[in-house]
XYZ file of C-alpha atoms in Angstrom:
661
model
C 0.047 0.146 0.026
C 1.343 3.357 -0.942
C 0.481 6.941 -0.654
C 1.420 8.811 -3.904
C 0.499 11.991 -5.911
C 1.095 13.236 -9.408
C 4.255 15.119 -8.049
C 6.016 12.140 -6.969
C 6.065 13.136 -3.444
C 5.916 10.203 -1.037
C 5.049 10.470 2.672
C 7.507 8.710 5.024
C 4.289 7.852 7.344
C 1.261 6.026 7.486
C -2.488 7.239 9.229
C -5.247 5.046 9.523
C -8.471 6.689 9.168
C -10.548 3.918 10.957
C -10.232 4.502 14.822
C -9.384 1.338 16.570
C -12.161 0.236 19.124
C -9.336 -1.804 20.966
C -7.984 -0.501 24.232
C -4.667 1.376 23.907
C -1.899 -0.639 25.837
C 1.238 0.853 24.344
C 2.632 4.489 24.369
C -0.113 6.789 23.191
C -0.073 10.319 21.495
C -3.604 11.509 22.508
C -4.213 14.881 21.094
C -7.850 16.336 20.991
C -9.326 18.172 18.256
C -9.531 21.674 18.451
C -13.282 22.595 19.557
C -13.052 25.786 17.448
C -13.442 23.451 14.211
C -16.784 23.106 12.741
C -18.232 19.896 11.674
C -18.473 21.246 7.992
C -14.633 21.953 8.252
C -13.835 18.466 9.332
C -16.233 17.097 6.631
C -14.447 19.372 3.625
C -10.933 18.298 5.099
C -11.966 14.642 5.136
C -13.021 14.749 1.616
C -9.547 16.234 0.738
C -7.606 13.509 2.509
C -9.843 11.006 1.129
C -9.072 12.061 -2.521
C -5.354 12.151 -1.732
C -5.404 8.431 -0.118
C -5.799 5.087 -2.005
C -8.779 3.425 -1.071
C -6.639 0.582 0.552
C -5.372 3.306 2.825
C -8.772 3.993 4.142
C -9.007 0.279 5.927
C -6.740 -0.890 8.636
C -3.582 -2.532 7.203
C -3.042 -6.167 7.583
C 0.044 -5.957 9.310
C 0.831 -5.427 12.992
C 0.244 -1.636 14.134
C 3.159 0.321 15.755
C 2.963 2.281 18.769
C 1.958 5.365 17.015
C -0.613 4.002 14.669
C -2.673 2.503 17.642
C -2.450 5.909 19.498
C -3.437 8.147 16.554
C -7.039 8.579 15.219
C -8.630 11.051 12.531
C -9.199 13.919 14.737
C -5.861 13.715 16.766
C -3.783 14.311 13.470
C -6.273 16.872 11.765
C -3.635 19.540 11.353
C -0.856 16.965 10.141
C -3.097 15.625 7.275
C -4.332 19.146 6.044
C -0.804 20.320 5.806
C -0.218 17.174 3.814
C -3.056 18.016 1.625
C -1.580 21.815 1.115
C 1.469 20.237 0.265
C 0.022 18.147 -2.401
C -1.852 20.826 -3.921
C 1.161 23.112 -4.228
C 2.883 20.385 -5.801
C 0.263 19.646 -8.726
C 2.524 21.119 -11.573
C 4.815 18.371 -10.791
C 8.483 18.257 -10.374
C 11.602 17.303 -12.420
C 12.509 13.779 -11.874
C 16.514 14.865 -12.146
C 15.524 16.245 -8.616
C 14.439 13.294 -6.794
C 16.262 10.986 -4.901
C 16.199 7.287 -5.112
C 16.701 4.726 -2.327
C 17.402 1.296 -3.519
C 18.092 -1.982 -1.439
C 21.793 -2.555 -1.041
C 23.588 -5.520 -1.960
C 24.599 -8.074 0.833
C 27.528 -6.563 2.831
C 27.319 -3.132 1.183
C 25.542 -1.689 4.068
C 27.970 -2.953 6.430
C 30.845 -1.447 4.309
C 29.107 1.863 3.930
C 28.598 1.896 7.846
C 32.689 1.280 8.607
C 33.207 3.843 6.030
C 30.883 6.390 7.689
C 32.191 5.505 10.968
C 35.894 6.464 9.841
C 36.968 2.660 9.847
C 37.778 2.545 6.083
C 40.867 1.136 6.794
C 39.041 -2.277 8.005
C 37.939 -2.491 4.320
C 41.144 -1.397 2.420
C 43.502 -3.394 4.666
C 45.537 -0.499 5.098
C 47.391 0.784 8.278
C 45.646 4.157 8.336
C 46.506 5.708 11.604
C 43.231 7.713 12.179
C 41.363 4.503 12.023
C 43.683 2.876 14.353
C 43.582 5.666 16.660
C 39.776 5.586 16.601
C 39.643 1.696 17.708
C 42.044 2.725 20.397
C 39.394 4.888 22.019
C 36.229 2.969 21.852
C 34.421 1.615 24.986
C 33.528 -1.909 25.381
C 29.973 -1.512 23.875
C 31.156 0.621 20.784
C 34.017 -2.107 20.268
C 31.415 -4.834 19.969
C 29.358 -2.800 17.755
C 32.255 -2.482 15.399
C 33.108 -6.033 15.737
C 29.649 -7.023 14.869
C 29.489 -5.101 11.781
C 32.871 -6.364 10.483
C 32.263 -9.627 11.235
C 29.048 -9.582 9.138
C 30.919 -7.722 6.622
C 33.975 -10.195 6.399
C 31.399 -13.092 6.341
C 29.728 -11.692 3.343
C 32.716 -10.775 1.275
C 34.052 -14.652 2.120
C 30.578 -15.977 0.333
C 31.016 -13.768 -2.474
C 34.753 -14.751 -3.273
C 35.844 -11.242 -3.273
C 39.179 -9.838 -2.091
C 40.936 -11.069 1.051
C 39.643 -9.597 4.083
C 41.235 -8.960 7.675
C 39.950 -11.475 10.234
C 37.950 -9.667 13.190
C 40.627 -11.520 15.697
C 43.623 -9.409 14.070
C 41.720 -6.136 14.844
C 40.433 -7.049 18.379
C 43.228 -9.187 19.496
C 40.839 -12.185 19.904
C 42.261 -15.710 20.167
C 40.347 -18.961 19.563
C 39.911 -19.613 23.240
C 38.406 -16.055 23.863
C 34.719 -15.721 23.272
C 33.453 -12.506 21.356
C 31.600 -10.405 23.814
C 28.055 -8.478 23.591
C 27.450 -5.150 24.937
C 26.958 -5.111 28.622
C 24.326 -3.121 30.176
C 25.491 -1.134 32.930
C 23.775 0.815 36.005
C 23.094 4.461 35.098
C 25.516 6.889 37.109
C 24.207 7.608 40.545
C 22.576 10.807 40.954
C 24.534 12.165 44.016
C 28.006 12.676 41.770
C 29.637 11.646 38.416
C 33.104 10.529 37.334
C 36.162 10.788 39.560
C 37.308 13.949 37.506
C 34.758 16.040 38.802
C 35.474 17.462 42.482
C 32.268 19.415 42.702
C 29.322 18.744 41.093
C 27.499 21.803 39.658
C 23.538 21.986 38.477
C 23.379 23.757 35.359
C 19.861 24.425 33.730
C 19.333 24.173 30.257
C 18.078 27.546 29.036
C 14.674 26.726 28.043
C 11.442 25.761 29.688
C 12.365 22.134 29.596
C 14.836 22.481 32.728
C 14.655 23.971 36.040
C 16.896 26.545 37.902
C 17.499 24.210 40.875
C 18.001 20.513 41.678
C 14.403 19.499 41.891
C 13.053 16.406 43.552
C 13.285 12.997 41.185
C 9.604 13.278 40.595
C 9.850 16.933 39.258
C 12.616 16.391 36.857
C 15.182 13.931 35.400
C 18.935 14.077 35.567
C 21.250 14.010 32.367
C 24.822 13.075 32.491
C 27.202 13.558 29.443
C 29.933 12.335 31.313
C 29.560 8.575 30.649
C 28.701 6.670 27.370
C 24.994 6.434 26.678
C 25.272 2.803 25.481
C 27.449 1.788 28.509
C 24.891 3.351 31.129
C 21.349 1.992 29.390
C 20.110 -0.624 31.410
C 16.598 -2.163 30.203
C 15.231 -5.803 30.976
C 11.994 -7.250 30.239
C 10.191 -6.106 33.224
C 11.130 -2.257 32.470
C 10.100 -2.638 28.595
C 6.711 -4.056 29.518
C 6.212 -1.052 32.211
C 7.373 1.442 29.335
C 5.048 0.074 26.993
C 1.858 1.178 29.371
C 3.169 4.514 29.724
C 0.853 7.395 27.483
C 2.388 10.370 26.167
C -0.348 13.023 25.699
C -0.787 15.947 23.765
C -0.623 18.150 26.702
C 2.898 19.887 26.466
C 3.239 20.008 30.219
C 3.171 16.117 30.054
C 6.574 15.946 28.590
C 9.190 15.501 31.270
C 11.612 17.931 32.502
C 15.248 17.235 32.446
C 18.508 18.741 34.296
C 21.839 18.555 32.923
C 24.997 18.011 34.946
C 27.591 20.698 34.365
C 31.200 19.380 35.429
C 34.248 21.330 35.943
C 34.870 21.270 32.095
C 31.461 23.002 31.513
C 29.459 22.616 28.612
C 30.624 22.471 24.853
C 28.068 23.296 21.994
C 28.507 22.054 18.433
C 30.162 25.283 17.239
C 32.795 25.445 19.968
C 34.957 22.742 18.301
C 37.216 22.643 15.207
C 35.769 21.109 12.166
C 38.174 18.366 12.135
C 37.423 17.559 15.884
C 33.742 17.781 14.597
C 34.311 15.132 11.992
C 35.542 12.942 14.375
C 32.631 13.367 16.840
C 30.471 12.289 13.889
C 32.743 9.074 13.602
C 32.117 8.280 17.174
C 28.555 9.405 17.189
C 27.534 6.858 14.649
C 29.397 3.934 16.446
C 27.851 5.245 19.889
C 24.588 5.326 18.491
C 24.730 1.900 16.818
C 26.088 0.532 20.361
C 23.180 2.243 22.005
C 20.569 0.598 19.853
C 22.379 -2.661 19.929
C 22.153 -2.350 23.668
C 18.237 -1.824 23.469
C 17.919 -4.615 21.237
C 17.001 -2.362 18.255
C 18.084 -2.415 14.547
C 19.791 0.704 13.488
C 18.321 1.156 9.923
C 19.646 3.432 7.259
C 18.744 4.199 3.760
C 21.038 3.766 0.820
C 21.012 6.580 -1.536
C 21.376 5.960 -4.845
C 21.088 9.610 -6.581
C 20.616 13.063 -5.207
C 20.671 15.662 -7.312
C 20.017 19.478 -7.003
C 20.005 22.286 -8.990
C 23.379 24.113 -9.198
C 21.807 27.603 -8.849
C 19.045 29.513 -7.607
C 17.171 29.406 -4.053
C 14.699 26.630 -3.989
C 15.465 23.214 -4.759
C 19.259 23.768 -4.178
C 21.798 21.664 -1.875
C 22.603 23.346 1.416
C 26.394 23.353 0.551
C 25.587 24.848 -2.894
C 23.744 27.699 -1.403
C 26.483 28.441 1.218
C 29.330 28.063 -1.106
C 27.629 31.206 -3.047
C 26.824 32.983 0.042
C 30.345 32.790 1.360
C 31.541 34.458 -1.455
C 29.616 37.480 -0.342
C 30.051 37.275 3.277
C 32.811 34.649 4.774
C 31.762 32.648 7.486
C 28.088 32.207 6.703
C 26.869 29.041 8.221
C 22.833 29.298 7.378
C 21.856 30.130 3.436
C 20.994 33.719 3.324
C 17.645 33.169 1.863
C 16.695 30.935 5.024
C 17.906 33.752 7.271
C 15.870 36.371 5.485
C 12.533 34.098 5.592
C 13.210 33.434 9.395
C 14.100 37.188 10.021
C 10.895 38.328 8.049
C 8.757 36.154 10.294
C 10.241 36.982 13.590
C 9.887 40.574 12.970
C 6.174 40.555 11.602
C 4.722 36.851 11.943
C 5.093 35.641 15.407
C 1.797 37.128 16.770
C -0.258 36.107 13.865
C -2.867 33.810 14.645
C -2.291 30.434 13.096
C 1.129 31.155 11.413
C 2.606 28.252 9.632
C -0.876 26.397 10.052
C -3.013 28.709 7.754
C -1.660 28.762 4.429
C -1.126 31.337 2.148
C -2.251 31.941 -1.325
C -0.871 29.178 -3.520
C -0.818 31.748 -6.509
C 1.001 34.573 -4.382
C 3.585 32.134 -3.348
C 4.565 30.931 -6.607
C 4.877 34.424 -7.867
C 6.982 35.463 -5.011
C 9.031 32.293 -5.331
C 9.549 33.482 -9.053
C 10.367 36.948 -8.004
C 12.584 35.867 -5.119
C 14.731 33.850 -7.663
C 15.124 37.025 -9.882
C 15.667 39.619 -7.616
C 17.219 38.152 -4.100
C 20.797 38.114 -4.942
C 20.620 41.941 -6.195
C 18.723 43.131 -3.206
C 15.940 44.304 -5.243
C 13.143 42.385 -3.879
C 10.487 44.076 -1.849
C 9.943 42.289 1.561
C 7.213 44.465 2.452
C 4.627 43.429 0.354
C 5.054 39.408 1.597
C 2.303 38.652 3.786
C 2.996 36.570 7.149
C 1.366 33.440 5.771
C 2.926 33.544 2.380
C 6.599 34.179 4.163
C 5.510 30.777 6.084
C 4.764 29.183 2.945
C 7.988 30.046 1.359
C 9.930 29.017 4.344
C 7.953 25.499 4.051
C 8.628 25.253 0.321
C 12.378 25.817 0.986
C 12.512 23.013 3.419
C 10.490 20.611 1.499
C 12.056 21.314 -1.692
C 16.008 20.369 -0.544
C 17.280 17.603 -2.607
C 18.131 15.986 0.493
C 16.056 16.207 3.613
C 17.348 18.671 6.327
C 17.618 15.246 8.511
C 19.308 13.611 5.964
C 17.677 10.717 3.889
C 20.387 8.167 5.375
C 19.339 8.386 8.840
C 15.281 9.106 8.592
C 14.826 5.186 9.425
C 16.705 5.793 12.517
C 14.718 9.063 13.343
C 11.365 6.975 13.159
C 12.565 3.828 14.737
C 13.624 5.864 17.982
C 9.959 6.703 18.652
C 8.218 3.445 17.228
C 10.729 1.012 19.388
C 11.806 3.236 22.220
C 9.024 4.252 24.900
C 11.206 6.175 27.422
C 11.399 9.816 27.000
C 14.791 9.858 28.339
C 16.115 7.209 25.963
C 14.435 9.079 22.839
C 16.394 11.896 23.605
C 19.775 10.364 24.044
C 19.199 8.564 20.504
C 17.976 11.918 19.077
C 21.043 13.546 20.591
C 23.415 11.314 19.107
C 21.439 11.688 15.333
C 22.020 15.512 15.616
C 25.822 14.987 16.264
C 25.406 12.834 13.044
C 24.331 15.704 10.749
C 26.378 17.522 8.469
C 27.394 20.905 9.511
C 25.443 22.990 6.954
C 22.134 20.527 7.900
C 23.134 20.933 11.708
C 23.366 24.812 11.490
C 20.185 25.318 9.486
C 18.139 22.863 11.622
C 19.444 24.907 14.513
C 18.012 28.436 13.293
C 14.802 26.660 12.272
C 14.132 25.257 15.737
C 15.249 28.371 17.425
C 12.567 30.511 15.358
C 9.908 27.482 15.776
C 10.382 27.869 19.826
C 9.919 31.576 19.471
C 6.421 30.734 17.825
C 5.416 28.265 20.675
C 6.471 30.990 23.114
C 3.757 33.368 21.508
C 0.933 30.721 21.707
C -1.142 33.275 23.691
C -1.576 35.204 20.516
C -1.046 32.878 17.580
C -2.763 29.895 18.898
C 0.123 27.656 18.045
C 1.022 25.327 20.606
C 4.104 23.034 20.638
C 1.912 20.249 19.501
C 0.380 22.264 16.666
C 3.700 23.531 15.449
C 4.814 19.745 15.390
C 2.182 18.555 13.497
C 2.601 21.309 10.851
C 6.260 20.933 10.352
C 6.492 17.266 10.336
C 5.111 16.558 6.951
C 7.603 19.189 5.662
C 10.652 17.642 7.462
C 9.735 14.232 7.200
C 8.264 13.981 3.215
C 10.684 12.124 1.073
C 10.678 12.888 -2.699
C 11.024 9.684 -4.070
C 9.312 7.261 -6.761
C 8.496 4.445 -4.354
C 7.715 3.743 -0.718
C 7.209 0.590 1.604
C 4.894 -0.305 4.401
C 7.473 0.565 7.016
C 7.728 4.129 5.892
C 3.954 4.569 5.721
C 3.418 3.517 9.238
C 5.583 6.456 10.597
C 3.244 9.538 9.840
C 2.015 9.682 13.573
C 5.410 9.172 14.873
C 7.122 12.427 13.049
C 4.932 14.897 14.991
C 6.526 13.748 18.275
C 9.886 13.839 16.597
C 9.472 17.468 15.838
C 8.012 17.871 19.111
C 11.191 16.580 21.053
C 13.259 18.876 18.543
C 11.806 22.025 19.495
C 11.262 21.261 23.331
C 14.758 19.851 24.099
C 16.690 21.708 21.425
C 19.138 23.416 23.981
C 20.179 19.981 25.090
C 20.731 18.595 21.545
C 23.073 21.243 20.545
C 25.679 20.146 23.255
C 28.400 17.815 22.818
C 28.401 15.038 25.097
C 31.521 15.322 27.492
C 32.371 11.669 26.957
C 32.506 12.273 23.259
C 35.052 15.151 23.739
C 37.187 12.813 25.788
C 37.388 10.264 23.165
C 38.309 12.721 20.774
C 41.284 13.877 22.920
C 42.523 10.024 23.221
C 42.032 9.796 19.552
C 44.187 12.653 18.844
C 46.679 11.573 21.385
C 46.858 7.883 19.540
C 47.163 9.556 16.062
C 50.108 11.581 17.317
C 51.832 8.817 18.991
C 51.268 6.534 15.623
C 52.746 9.442 13.486
C 55.717 9.660 15.527
C 56.395 6.054 14.985
C 55.884 6.045 11.148
C 58.541 9.004 10.973
C 60.905 7.108 12.967
C 60.950 4.420 9.885
C 62.337 7.028 7.623
C 66.038 7.200 8.327
C 66.658 10.741 7.101
C 63.944 11.782 9.393
C 65.296 9.835 12.204
C 68.716 11.526 11.460
C 67.290 15.161 11.264
C 65.040 14.563 14.594
C 68.228 13.347 16.426
C 70.161 16.422 15.354
C 67.353 18.746 16.353
C 66.922 17.094 19.533
C 70.402 17.788 20.514
C 70.451 21.469 19.287
C 67.264 22.036 21.526
C 67.877 19.902 24.279
C 69.278 22.395 26.970
C 67.170 25.219 25.952
C 63.739 23.060 26.271
C 64.836 21.859 29.814
C 65.820 25.423 31.028
C 62.746 26.793 29.633
C 60.553 23.935 31.488
C 62.212 24.586 34.850
C 61.300 28.403 34.443
C 57.525 27.708 33.883
C 56.136 26.789 37.407
C 53.229 24.020 37.637
C 50.016 25.213 36.867
C 51.218 28.246 35.089
C 49.602 29.162 31.573
C 50.136 32.007 29.156
C 47.190 33.458 27.743
C 47.362 35.135 24.535
C 44.958 38.291 23.535
C 45.939 39.905 20.326
C 43.217 42.450 20.784
C 43.939 43.565 24.076
C 46.638 46.578 24.839
C 48.396 43.702 26.899
C 48.589 40.992 24.389
C 49.914 38.172 26.842
C 49.673 37.298 30.465
C 51.016 34.550 32.514
C 47.915 33.451 34.839
C 48.610 31.015 38.053
C 45.772 28.590 38.233
C 44.066 27.110 41.117
C 41.538 24.791 41.892
C 38.856 27.865 41.762
C 40.098 29.585 38.617
C 37.419 29.791 35.673
C 37.647 30.711 32.006
C 35.594 33.972 32.974
C 37.870 34.923 35.807
C 40.460 35.153 33.149
C 38.741 37.032 30.663
C 37.704 39.608 33.710
C 41.354 39.799 34.428
C 42.265 40.694 30.831
C 39.447 43.356 30.515
C 40.673 44.769 33.634
C 44.115 45.475 32.277
C 42.628 46.901 28.691
C 42.731 50.354 28.166
C 41.111 50.917 24.703
C 38.145 52.771 24.051
C 34.382 52.137 23.934
C 34.459 50.617 20.514
C 37.296 48.088 21.290
C 35.826 47.436 24.381
C 32.603 46.066 22.642
C 34.723 43.575 20.604
C 36.749 42.627 23.744
C 33.835 41.728 25.838
C 32.530 39.365 23.078
C 35.530 37.090 23.348
C 36.219 33.649 25.092
C 38.972 31.710 26.218
C 40.218 29.160 23.719
C 42.113 25.859 24.323
C 44.361 25.199 21.009
C 46.472 22.272 20.187
C 47.616 19.478 22.312
C 45.025 16.903 22.289
C 42.235 19.180 20.739
C 42.010 21.265 17.778
C 40.398 24.221 18.879
C 37.985 24.415 21.847
C 35.802 27.609 22.978
C 35.437 26.932 26.784
C 32.634 27.573 28.881
C 32.615 30.503 30.830
C 32.311 28.285 34.004
C 34.758 25.898 32.829
C 37.366 25.187 35.734
C 40.808 25.856 33.809
C 43.282 23.847 35.998
C 41.123 20.590 35.108
C 41.640 21.311 31.464
C 45.220 21.937 32.006
C 45.874 18.600 33.777
C 44.062 17.087 30.841
C 45.953 18.958 27.997
C 48.904 20.234 29.439
C 50.642 21.233 26.120
C 47.542 23.327 24.805
C 48.045 27.151 24.296
C 45.627 29.534 25.593
C 44.105 32.493 23.624
C 41.198 35.138 23.724
C 39.503 35.651 20.448
C 35.823 36.397 19.640
C 33.546 33.314 19.269
C 32.593 32.667 15.654
C 28.848 33.108 15.218
């Protein structure tokens, strides 16, 4: 059974219009129908939906219903399906097939090979001694190593069946002998709520800056604790009894029913995705994929991925153009741009005039006007001759949703759309859903993640004006879900059709807990440090094999041995030199103690500064960076205890500079 239209738009979801009379025993969404809608509106909307759906989709499917299916009925998803119908009507002109993506079944073993490549372990496939892959393997936790071992074993067995090239034995990689049984991920007890790892001398409660968290340490009945200090896959503990109790939980439409979370802020502070160098974020993505796979393995869930055969987008224009292509063009005019300018302008327009508009995002603009505005934008946007004052708020919202919908690759990537759906349909506990979602956000390419962050920040502002615009968190989620999770493909399958009801909940989690999702888990940063240290050691070992390099190093060592020792003796333990190019005093030696924070060093430099007001504005927007050693570049949280970072990375350099936006 498939849901299609003439524009080759396929919804990655399923909704039954035959309400089930059986009692609900699983996790449920229970949104009510707005009382303001008249029976006539419902009847008209129902006719539109029925025209869109095939006759087969009007009856309960023969396959088993998922959690989300069994808990959703016609009235609960009214806004969702009206939005689907609006999308269908706006796509009636059809679409260029060259802009569609195809997802085809992978050959046996290909998925494992792609997984190893995406996890930064292509050396296991090629058989080469790549230092980055070896360094990555050396940092894995036990559950992570088990996940890699499982995929590599499947890959090698498949390759042997196909009589392809010789592959390395898994025992050669993980050091397993014949008498040593392979191990499976072991579930461990979560970290106690009264402390964290040994590196944290004094736990500090830090609220995430949105309404999903509290300002003080609450009782366990009020909020749940989140810790980023230990691997999610190592701390997850779910047995059969826990799973059964979770199945009986109901998640209601009421936004207040979502749990509140508080986050441990350790002595190392919190790190956002933009605080690390691009090279280190690349390693974060490798580790996040491995950790997500291990996390799903620990829960007994298969991590499904789509295999993309063809993704093609326009090379110029504004709509239907890949994010990376748009950014390349925008960065020529404005270096450092992270979010496409057209997307920024649409958000800006809506924030300036549309946040209080009743039904914003839900009430569609004129299809003819939106089409004309799009054509005019394509022609006039880049030369700044487009008149934004004539754009109505609902039309601007329509253009925003059209931009998202027509991206050649979905904002949350085609590869991992099944993983997003699975975290709702297979995981009942919100905390575990949030951890899986957290890792999926870490997996996003930079352009997708930065654009998604801008979008979700805007949606949070829409929800905060609910009293005037009548758009609750659930309403906004239902409207955005079909725009974010529609797949422009020529075919679909039953698994994808069952996902419609789940997508609204995913969007709701993304909006509600977004401040948590942009934080890089501390355990991943620790693994990046170890990975960098291991890579440095491997590189040094490789250089030694080159005799000419070895002789050069010996000579340089003899020349510099005494000065290095003397300099080392002149620098007391726990003293760092901080460089500040924008200050009148460009460097300063700082004696650290157990109470020295990053903000204390910033304050000391500000006191020494003697520049005028204009320079003070630049200086007060600066942050303290940890550069080099076992990290590429790391913008430190103002509450970071610097002595703790110094002990972890004694060879780092320290600098004050403006934080990149």
